[in-house]
Coordinates of C-alpha atoms in Angstrom, one line a residue:
M918 CA -21.2 6.6 1.1
I919 CA -19.4 9.2 3.0
P920 CA -21.5 12.5 1.8
V921 CA -19.2 15.3 1.4
Q922 CA -19.5 18.4 3.7
G923 CA -18.5 22.0 3.2
F924 CA -19.8 22.3 -0.2
K925 CA -23.7 22.5 -0.5
G926 CA -24.7 24.3 -3.1
A927 CA -21.3 24.9 -4.9
K928 CA -20.0 24.0 -7.9
V929 CA -16.9 21.1 -7.7
A930 CA -14.8 20.2 -10.3
V931 CA -13.7 16.7 -10.4
L932 CA -11.1 15.6 -12.9
G933 CA -10.2 11.8 -13.5
L934 CA -13.5 9.5 -13.6
G935 CA -11.9 6.2 -12.8
R936 CA -13.0 4.3 -9.6
S937 CA -12.3 7.4 -7.0
G938 CA -13.5 10.0 -9.3
L939 CA -16.9 8.3 -9.5
A940 CA -16.9 7.7 -5.9
T941 CA -16.5 11.1 -5.3
A942 CA -18.8 12.9 -7.9
R943 CA -21.5 10.8 -5.9
A944 CA -20.3 11.7 -2.4
L945 CA -20.6 15.7 -3.4
Q946 CA -23.8 15.2 -4.9
A947 CA -24.9 13.6 -1.7
G948 CA -23.4 16.5 0.2
G949 CA -25.3 19.0 -1.7
A950 CA -22.7 20.0 -4.0
E951 CA -22.7 20.6 -7.9
P952 CA -20.4 18.2 -9.2
L953 CA -18.7 18.9 -12.5
L954 CA -17.0 16.0 -14.1
W955 CA -13.8 15.8 -16.7
D956 CA -11.7 12.9 -18.2
D957 CA -9.8 12.8 -21.6
S958 CA -11.0 9.8 -22.2
P959 CA -14.5 9.5 -24.1
E960 CA -15.5 6.1 -22.5
A961 CA -15.1 7.3 -18.9
R962 CA -17.1 10.3 -19.8
A963 CA -19.8 8.5 -21.3
K964 CA -19.8 6.2 -18.2
A965 CA -20.3 9.2 -16.1
E966 CA -23.0 10.6 -18.1
A967 CA -25.4 7.7 -17.6
E968 CA -25.1 8.1 -14.2
G969 CA -26.6 11.6 -15.0
F970 CA -23.5 13.5 -14.3
A971 CA -22.7 16.5 -16.1
C972 CA -19.3 16.8 -18.0
T973 CA -17.7 19.9 -18.4
D974 CA -14.6 20.6 -20.3
L975 CA -12.2 21.5 -17.6
T976 CA -9.7 22.3 -20.3
R977 CA -11.4 25.5 -21.9
N978 CA -10.8 29.1 -20.7
G979 CA -13.1 30.1 -18.3
A980 CA -14.0 26.7 -17.0
F981 CA -13.0 27.3 -13.5
E982 CA -15.2 30.4 -13.1
G983 CA -17.4 30.0 -10.1
V984 CA -15.6 26.7 -8.9
A985 CA -14.9 26.3 -5.6
C986 CA -12.4 23.3 -5.7
L987 CA -10.9 21.2 -8.0
V988 CA -10.5 17.2 -6.8
T989 CA -8.2 15.3 -8.9
S990 CA -7.7 11.4 -8.8
P991 CA -4.5 10.1 -7.3
G992 CA -2.8 9.2 -10.7
I993 CA -2.9 12.7 -12.5
P994 CA 0.2 14.7 -11.8
H995 CA 0.0 17.7 -10.1
L996 CA 3.3 18.8 -9.7
Y997 CA 6.2 16.8 -11.0
P998 CA 7.2 15.7 -13.4
Q999 CA 4.7 18.7 -14.8
P1000 CA 1.4 19.4 -13.7
N1001 CA -1.6 18.1 -15.7
K1002 CA -3.0 21.1 -17.7
V1003 CA -6.4 21.1 -15.9
I1004 CA -4.6 21.2 -12.9
A1005 CA -1.8 23.8 -13.9
R1006 CA -5.2 26.3 -14.8
A1007 CA -6.6 25.2 -11.3
L1008 CA -3.3 26.7 -9.9
E1009 CA -3.0 29.4 -11.7
A1010 CA -6.5 30.5 -10.8
G1011 CA -6.0 29.9 -7.0
I1012 CA -9.0 27.2 -7.0
P1013 CA -8.0 24.6 -4.3
V1014 CA -7.1 21.5 -5.7
D1015 CA -7.6 18.3 -3.3
N1016 CA -8.3 14.8 -3.7
D1017 CA -10.6 12.0 -2.1
I1018 CA -8.9 11.6 0.8
G1019 CA -8.8 15.0 2.0
L1020 CA -12.5 15.4 1.4
F1021 CA -13.0 12.2 3.4
F1022 CA -11.3 13.5 6.5
R1023 CA -13.5 16.7 6.5
S1024 CA -16.8 15.1 6.2
Y1025 CA -16.2 11.8 8.1
A1026 CA -17.4 13.0 11.6
T1027 CA -21.0 14.1 11.6
P1028 CA -22.7 15.4 14.6
D1029 CA -24.1 11.9 15.1
W1030 CA -20.8 11.0 16.8
D1031 CA -22.1 13.1 20.1
D1032 CA -24.4 10.0 20.6
Y1033 CA -21.7 7.3 20.5
E1034 CA -20.3 5.3 23.2
T1035 CA -17.0 5.1 21.6
T1036 CA -15.8 7.6 19.0
P1037 CA -15.1 6.1 15.7
R1038 CA -11.4 6.2 14.7
V1039 CA -9.0 6.0 11.5
I1040 CA -5.7 4.0 11.2
C1041 CA -4.0 5.2 8.1
V1042 CA -1.1 3.0 7.0
T1043 CA 1.7 4.3 4.3
G1044 CA 5.3 3.2 3.3
S1045 CA 7.0 1.9 0.2
N1046 CA 6.1 -2.0 0.9
G1047 CA 4.0 -4.0 2.9
K1048 CA 0.8 -1.1 3.2
S1049 CA -1.5 -3.7 1.5
T1050 CA -0.7 -6.1 3.6
T1051 CA -0.5 -4.5 6.7
T1052 CA -3.7 -2.8 6.0
A1053 CA -5.6 -6.1 5.3
L1054 CA -4.0 -7.5 8.5
I1055 CA -5.1 -4.7 10.7
H1056 CA -8.4 -5.1 9.4
H1057 CA -8.6 -8.9 9.7
I1058 CA -7.3 -8.8 13.6
L1059 CA -9.9 -6.0 14.4
E1060 CA -13.0 -8.6 12.6
V1061 CA -11.6 -11.5 14.6
A1062 CA -11.6 -9.1 17.6
G1063 CA -15.3 -8.4 16.8
R1064 CA -14.5 -4.6 16.5
P1065 CA -16.5 -2.8 13.7
T1066 CA -14.3 -2.1 10.8
Q1067 CA -14.0 -1.1 7.2
M1068 CA -11.0 -1.1 4.9
A1069 CA -10.5 1.2 1.9
G1070 CA -8.3 3.6 0.2
N1071 CA -5.4 2.3 -2.4
I1072 CA -6.6 -1.1 -1.3
G1073 CA -11.0 -2.4 -1.5
K1074 CA -13.4 0.6 -1.7
G1075 CA -12.7 4.2 -2.6
V1076 CA -12.6 6.2 0.9
L1077 CA -15.9 7.9 -0.1
S1078 CA -17.8 4.8 -0.9
I1079 CA -17.6 3.2 2.6
D1080 CA -20.7 3.4 5.1
P1081 CA -21.2 5.8 7.7
P1082 CA -19.3 4.7 10.6
Q1083 CA -20.9 2.9 13.9
D1084 CA -20.5 3.3 17.2
G1085 CA -16.8 2.5 17.8
E1086 CA -16.1 1.6 14.4
V1087 CA -12.2 1.6 13.2
V1088 CA -11.3 2.3 9.1
V1089 CA -8.3 1.2 8.0
L1090 CA -6.9 3.0 5.1
E1091 CA -4.1 2.4 2.9
L1092 CA -2.7 5.6 1.7
S1093 CA 0.1 5.7 -1.3
S1094 CA 2.3 8.6 -1.6
Y1095 CA -0.1 10.2 -4.5
Q1096 CA -2.7 10.5 -1.9
T1097 CA -1.1 11.7 1.2
D1098 CA 1.1 14.3 -1.0
L1099 CA -2.2 16.4 -2.3
A1100 CA -4.6 16.1 0.6
R1101 CA -5.7 19.1 2.0
H1102 CA -7.0 17.3 5.5
L1103 CA -5.2 14.4 7.2
T1104 CA -6.2 13.6 10.9
P1105 CA -5.5 9.9 11.3
D1106 CA -6.0 8.5 14.7
I1107 CA -3.2 6.2 13.9
A1108 CA -0.5 6.6 11.7
V1109 CA 1.9 3.6 10.3
F1110 CA 5.1 4.2 8.5
T1111 CA 6.3 0.8 7.2
N1112 CA 9.5 1.4 5.6
L1113 CA 10.8 3.8 2.9
S1114 CA 12.6 2.7 -0.8
P1115 CA 13.0 4.4 -3.6
D1116 CA 9.7 4.4 -5.8
H1117 CA 7.7 6.9 -8.0
L1118 CA 10.6 9.1 -8.0
D1119 CA 9.6 11.0 -11.2
R1120 CA 6.3 11.6 -9.7
H1121 CA 8.0 13.3 -6.6
N1122 CA 11.1 14.5 -8.3
G1123 CA 13.4 12.6 -6.3
M1124 CA 13.6 10.6 -3.1
G1125 CA 13.6 13.6 -0.7
G1126 CA 10.0 14.6 -2.3
Y1127 CA 9.0 11.3 -2.0
F1128 CA 9.7 10.8 1.6
A1129 CA 8.1 14.3 2.2
A1130 CA 4.9 13.0 0.8
K1131 CA 4.9 10.1 2.8
R1132 CA 5.9 12.5 5.9
R1133 CA 2.6 14.6 5.5
L1134 CA 0.4 11.9 7.3
F1135 CA 2.6 12.6 10.6
A1136 CA 3.4 16.3 10.6
E1137 CA 0.0 17.2 8.9
G1138 CA -2.0 14.7 10.7
G1139 CA -0.9 14.8 14.2
P1140 CA -1.8 11.6 15.0
D1141 CA -2.4 10.4 18.5
R1142 CA -0.4 7.5 18.0
A1143 CA 2.6 7.1 15.4
V1144 CA 3.6 3.5 14.5
I1145 CA 6.8 3.9 12.7
G1146 CA 9.6 1.5 11.1
V1147 CA 13.3 2.4 11.9
D1148 CA 14.8 0.2 9.7
E1149 CA 15.7 3.2 7.6
V1150 CA 17.3 6.5 8.1
E1151 CA 14.1 8.4 7.0
G1152 CA 11.8 6.2 9.8
R1153 CA 14.3 7.2 12.4
Y1154 CA 14.1 10.4 11.4
L1155 CA 10.6 10.6 11.4
A1156 CA 10.2 8.9 14.9
N1157 CA 12.6 11.3 16.1
Q1158 CA 10.5 14.2 15.0
M1159 CA 7.1 12.9 16.2
A1160 CA 8.7 11.7 19.8
E1161 CA 9.4 14.3 22.5
G1162 CA 12.3 11.8 23.8
P1163 CA 13.2 8.0 23.7
Q1164 CA 10.6 7.5 26.2
D1165 CA 7.5 8.9 24.8
D1166 CA 5.2 6.0 24.1
R1167 CA 3.1 7.9 21.7
V1168 CA 5.5 6.9 19.0
I1169 CA 5.9 2.8 18.5
R1170 CA 9.2 2.1 17.2
I1171 CA 9.1 -1.2 14.9
S1172 CA 11.9 -3.3 13.2
S1173 CA 12.2 -6.4 11.5
G1174 CA 15.7 -7.5 12.6
Q1175 CA 16.8 -4.9 15.2
K1176 CA 16.1 -5.4 19.0
L1177 CA 14.5 -2.2 20.0
E1178 CA 14.4 -2.0 24.1
G1179 CA 15.5 1.3 24.9
F1180 CA 12.1 3.1 24.0
G1181 CA 9.0 3.8 26.1
W1182 CA 7.4 1.5 23.4
S1183 CA 8.5 -0.8 20.6
V1184 CA 7.8 -4.2 18.7
F1185 CA 10.4 -5.9 16.8
A1186 CA 11.0 -9.2 14.9
R1187 CA 14.0 -11.3 15.2
K1188 CA 14.8 -15.0 14.1
G1189 CA 11.1 -15.4 13.7
F1190 CA 10.0 -14.2 16.9
L1191 CA 8.1 -10.7 17.6
A1192 CA 8.8 -9.0 20.7
E1193 CA 6.7 -5.9 22.5
W1194 CA 8.9 -3.9 24.9
R1195 CA 7.1 -1.2 27.0
K1196 CA 9.3 1.1 29.6
G1197 CA 12.2 -1.6 29.5
K1198 CA 9.7 -4.7 30.2
Q1199 CA 9.0 -7.2 27.3
M1200 CA 5.2 -7.2 27.6
A1201 CA 4.3 -10.3 25.0
S1202 CA 6.1 -12.6 22.6
I1203 CA 4.8 -14.5 19.6
D1204 CA 6.5 -17.0 17.3
L1205 CA 5.7 -15.9 13.9
R1206 CA 7.6 -18.7 12.1
G1207 CA 4.3 -21.1 11.5
V1208 CA 2.3 -18.2 10.4
A1209 CA 1.6 -19.1 6.8
G1210 CA 0.3 -16.1 5.6
L1211 CA 3.3 -14.0 6.9
P1212 CA 6.2 -15.8 5.3
G1213 CA 9.5 -13.6 5.6
A1214 CA 11.2 -10.8 7.2
H1215 CA 9.3 -8.2 5.2
N1216 CA 5.9 -10.0 6.4
H1217 CA 7.4 -10.2 9.9
Q1218 CA 7.7 -6.5 9.5
N1219 CA 4.3 -6.3 8.7
A1220 CA 3.1 -8.3 11.7
C1221 CA 5.0 -6.1 13.7
A1222 CA 3.3 -2.7 12.4
A1223 CA -0.3 -4.6 12.7
Y1224 CA 0.6 -5.8 16.2
A1225 CA 1.6 -2.3 17.2
A1226 CA -1.7 -0.8 15.7
C1227 CA -3.8 -3.1 17.3
R1228 CA -2.4 -3.0 20.6
S1229 CA -2.9 1.1 20.4
L1230 CA -6.6 0.1 20.4
G1231 CA -6.4 -2.1 23.4
I1232 CA -6.2 -5.6 22.0
A1233 CA -4.7 -8.4 23.7
P1234 CA -1.9 -9.9 22.2
R1235 CA -3.3 -13.5 22.5
L1236 CA -6.1 -12.7 20.4
I1237 CA -3.7 -10.8 17.8
E1238 CA -1.8 -14.2 17.8
G1239 CA -5.0 -16.1 16.9
A1240 CA -5.7 -13.7 14.1
F1241 CA -2.1 -13.8 12.8
H1242 CA -2.5 -17.3 12.0
S1243 CA -6.4 -17.3 10.7
F1244 CA -5.0 -14.6 7.8
A1245 CA -4.6 -16.1 4.6
G1246 CA -2.7 -13.2 3.2
L1247 CA -3.4 -11.1 0.0
P1248 CA -3.5 -12.1 -3.5
H1249 CA -0.1 -11.2 -5.5
R1250 CA 1.8 -10.7 -2.6
S1251 CA 3.7 -13.7 -1.5
Q1252 CA 0.7 -15.5 -2.0
L1253 CA 0.8 -19.9 -1.9
V1254 CA -1.0 -20.6 -5.4
G1255 CA -0.1 -24.2 -4.9
E1256 CA 2.0 -27.4 -4.3
R1257 CA 3.2 -30.4 -6.7
V1258 CA 5.8 -33.1 -5.2
G1259 CA 7.1 -30.8 -3.0
V1260 CA 7.3 -27.6 -5.3
R1261 CA 5.5 -24.7 -3.7
F1262 CA 4.6 -22.0 -6.3
I1263 CA 4.4 -18.7 -4.8
N1264 CA 2.8 -15.8 -6.4
D1265 CA 4.4 -12.1 -5.6
S1266 CA 3.5 -10.3 -8.8
K1267 CA 3.3 -7.0 -6.2
A1268 CA 6.9 -7.1 -6.5
T1269 CA 7.3 -4.6 -8.9
N1270 CA 10.6 -3.0 -7.7
V1271 CA 14.0 -4.3 -6.8
D1272 CA 13.3 -3.6 -3.0
S1273 CA 10.4 -5.8 -2.9
A1274 CA 11.9 -8.4 -5.2
A1275 CA 14.8 -8.6 -2.4
K1276 CA 12.2 -9.1 0.4
A1277 CA 10.9 -12.0 -1.7
L1278 CA 13.9 -13.9 -2.6
Q1279 CA 15.3 -13.6 1.1
A1280 CA 11.9 -15.1 2.3
F1281 CA 12.8 -18.6 0.6
G1282 CA 15.3 -21.0 0.0
K1283 CA 16.2 -22.7 -3.3
I1284 CA 14.3 -20.7 -5.9
R1285 CA 13.3 -21.2 -9.1
W1286 CA 12.7 -17.1 -9.8
I1287 CA 10.4 -15.8 -12.6
A1288 CA 11.3 -12.1 -13.3
G1289 CA 11.3 -9.6 -15.9
G1290 CA 8.7 -7.0 -17.3
M1291 CA 9.1 -3.3 -18.1
G1292 CA 12.1 -2.6 -15.7
K1293 CA 13.0 0.4 -13.6
D1294 CA 16.0 2.5 -13.5
G1295 CA 19.1 0.3 -13.0
G1296 CA 17.4 -2.6 -13.5
I1297 CA 18.1 -5.7 -11.3
A1298 CA 21.9 -4.8 -10.5
A1299 CA 21.3 -4.0 -6.9
L1300 CA 19.9 -7.9 -6.1
Q1301 CA 23.0 -9.4 -6.5
P1302 CA 23.5 -9.9 -3.1
F1303 CA 20.1 -11.7 -2.5
L1304 CA 20.8 -14.2 -5.5
G1305 CA 22.4 -16.6 -3.6
S1306 CA 19.2 -18.5 -3.1
V1307 CA 18.2 -18.5 -6.7
V1308 CA 18.9 -22.1 -8.4
K1309 CA 18.0 -20.4 -11.6
A1310 CA 16.1 -17.6 -13.1
Y1311 CA 13.4 -17.7 -15.8
L1312 CA 13.1 -14.2 -17.5
I1313 CA 10.2 -12.8 -19.3
G1314 CA 8.9 -9.6 -21.0
H1315 CA 10.5 -6.3 -22.2
S1316 CA 13.4 -6.5 -19.9
A1317 CA 14.4 -10.0 -20.0
R1318 CA 17.7 -9.6 -22.1
D1319 CA 18.6 -6.7 -20.1
F1320 CA 18.4 -8.4 -16.5
A1321 CA 20.0 -11.4 -17.8
L1322 CA 23.1 -9.3 -18.5
Q1323 CA 22.9 -8.3 -14.6
L1324 CA 22.5 -11.8 -13.3
G1325 CA 26.5 -12.5 -13.1
D1326 CA 26.7 -16.3 -12.4
T1327 CA 23.3 -17.0 -11.6
P1328 CA 22.0 -19.4 -14.1
H1329 CA 19.1 -18.2 -16.3
E1330 CA 16.8 -18.7 -19.3
I1331 CA 15.3 -16.3 -21.4
C1332 CA 11.6 -17.2 -21.6
E1333 CA 9.8 -14.1 -22.8
T1334 CA 6.4 -15.3 -21.7
M1335 CA 4.6 -16.2 -18.5
D1336 CA 3.7 -19.8 -20.0
R1337 CA 7.2 -20.6 -21.1
A1338 CA 8.5 -19.7 -17.8
V1339 CA 6.0 -21.4 -15.7
A1340 CA 6.4 -24.5 -18.0
R1341 CA 10.2 -24.6 -17.8
A1342 CA 10.5 -24.0 -13.8
G1343 CA 7.7 -26.5 -13.4
E1344 CA 9.9 -28.9 -15.2
E1345 CA 13.1 -28.3 -13.7
A1346 CA 12.0 -27.6 -10.2
E1347 CA 12.7 -30.4 -7.4
A1348 CA 11.3 -30.9 -3.9
G1349 CA 11.9 -28.6 -1.3
E1350 CA 12.5 -25.5 -3.9
V1351 CA 9.8 -22.9 -4.4
V1352 CA 8.9 -21.6 -8.2
L1353 CA 8.5 -17.7 -7.5
L1354 CA 7.0 -15.2 -9.5
A1355 CA 8.9 -11.8 -8.2
P1356 CA 9.2 -9.9 -11.1
A1357 CA 11.3 -6.8 -10.0
A1358 CA 9.8 -4.7 -12.9
A1359 CA 6.2 -3.3 -13.8
S1360 CA 3.8 -5.4 -15.7
F1361 CA 2.7 -2.8 -18.5
D1362 CA 4.7 -4.5 -21.5
Q1363 CA 2.5 -7.4 -21.4
Y1364 CA 0.0 -6.9 -19.1
P1365 CA -2.4 -3.7 -17.6
N1366 CA -1.6 -4.1 -14.1
F1367 CA 0.5 -6.6 -11.8
E1368 CA -2.9 -8.0 -10.8
K1369 CA -3.5 -9.5 -14.1
R1370 CA 0.0 -10.6 -14.4
G1371 CA -0.4 -12.4 -11.3
E1372 CA -3.6 -14.1 -12.1
D1373 CA -1.8 -15.4 -15.4
F1374 CA 0.7 -16.9 -13.3
T1375 CA -1.8 -18.6 -11.0
A1376 CA -3.9 -19.8 -13.8
R1377 CA -0.9 -21.5 -15.8
V1378 CA 0.4 -22.9 -12.3
R1379 CA -3.0 -24.4 -11.4
A1380 CA -3.4 -25.8 -15.0
L1381 CA 0.3 -27.3 -14.5
I1382 CA -0.4 -28.8 -10.9
G1383 CA -3.9 -30.2 -11.9

């Protein structure tokens, strides 16, 4: 646990008692603060009270009297589409509003660090797609390199639940736009921006607000090193703002598909090969085509981001290459579930939007595509350019019929349920084909989250292949 600093003897309100909320309450208490907890759910309040915490109705008048700060969980809106009523009260009263990420950065460093030979470092990863894989891959490389490391944030543990750092430790954090948007303190040593595509637009009042939330990690954080994906104009703009010029190697530009040779430091992947260039010279090259845990161009971009972050820490290219090959990948992200008579079954349940589904469709050939769920604005119309490899689509969930209307000439079948979709795709698939779950939709019509959807797919595939 990271005890929260700066609130000893003070009352701190905590809104939302999920994983991060309870971890925040424990860390505040450990730092000498008096946490006042609230959640609209009676079950969540009961769980907190069972741990000995006091629950205070933050919706009542006068609830913020004597309160030094309100800490809110990332899933609770603080601005758009409209502030939660508790947060609105805090804003009206002038009470500082923060989240666990802000508390982490104000509390992570301690006087014990004066005795360390190597100062602990923090790497933060944000972006629309690939955050989790990039974060886990950096963490895996550090483990292979023998560096003490922990992984937290939007993946693994909550940030305040990790252990106090050892000498030379590197903490790797995945941060969503919800987390970067509100944190009052953001001071990463290395910040990584993977890419940007439309997502969470209602929460950020449009694409500009969404990008602004991501950009705060760099503009507010002032990292020593910035690793920035430049395959979209927003990334190019961000790299331009962070660098004093093209030769400024404090910014490492990364790409999947572009050759980046005119910069002080760049890492890019083309035709399955990763290349590192510094000051006009190629420093290293890695063949990514045989790396089973990182299939497709989108994962090659993730590899470039992780490579650049780890090179910033002085880890050798050959060691990173070996770690790539031992990386098993993450569940629900281009995860190989199994194979039967030459047919591979791939679980990419995390592909909840059109952009991530497009990347999955480009990663494989001859695809039996399982898609559908709670569709987002525009459905799957934007996927038309990527349907050439789809042999047939098997549509499930609430948006199955809407998706069918947008498939054009692509053969398809409305299956409605995962059970039928897996069975039909398994029956019809031939050797050399891939049965791919890449829903291009949220899961909430049939599952509580994308993980449960992926687990259902996995269970049904394993029953099918025996």
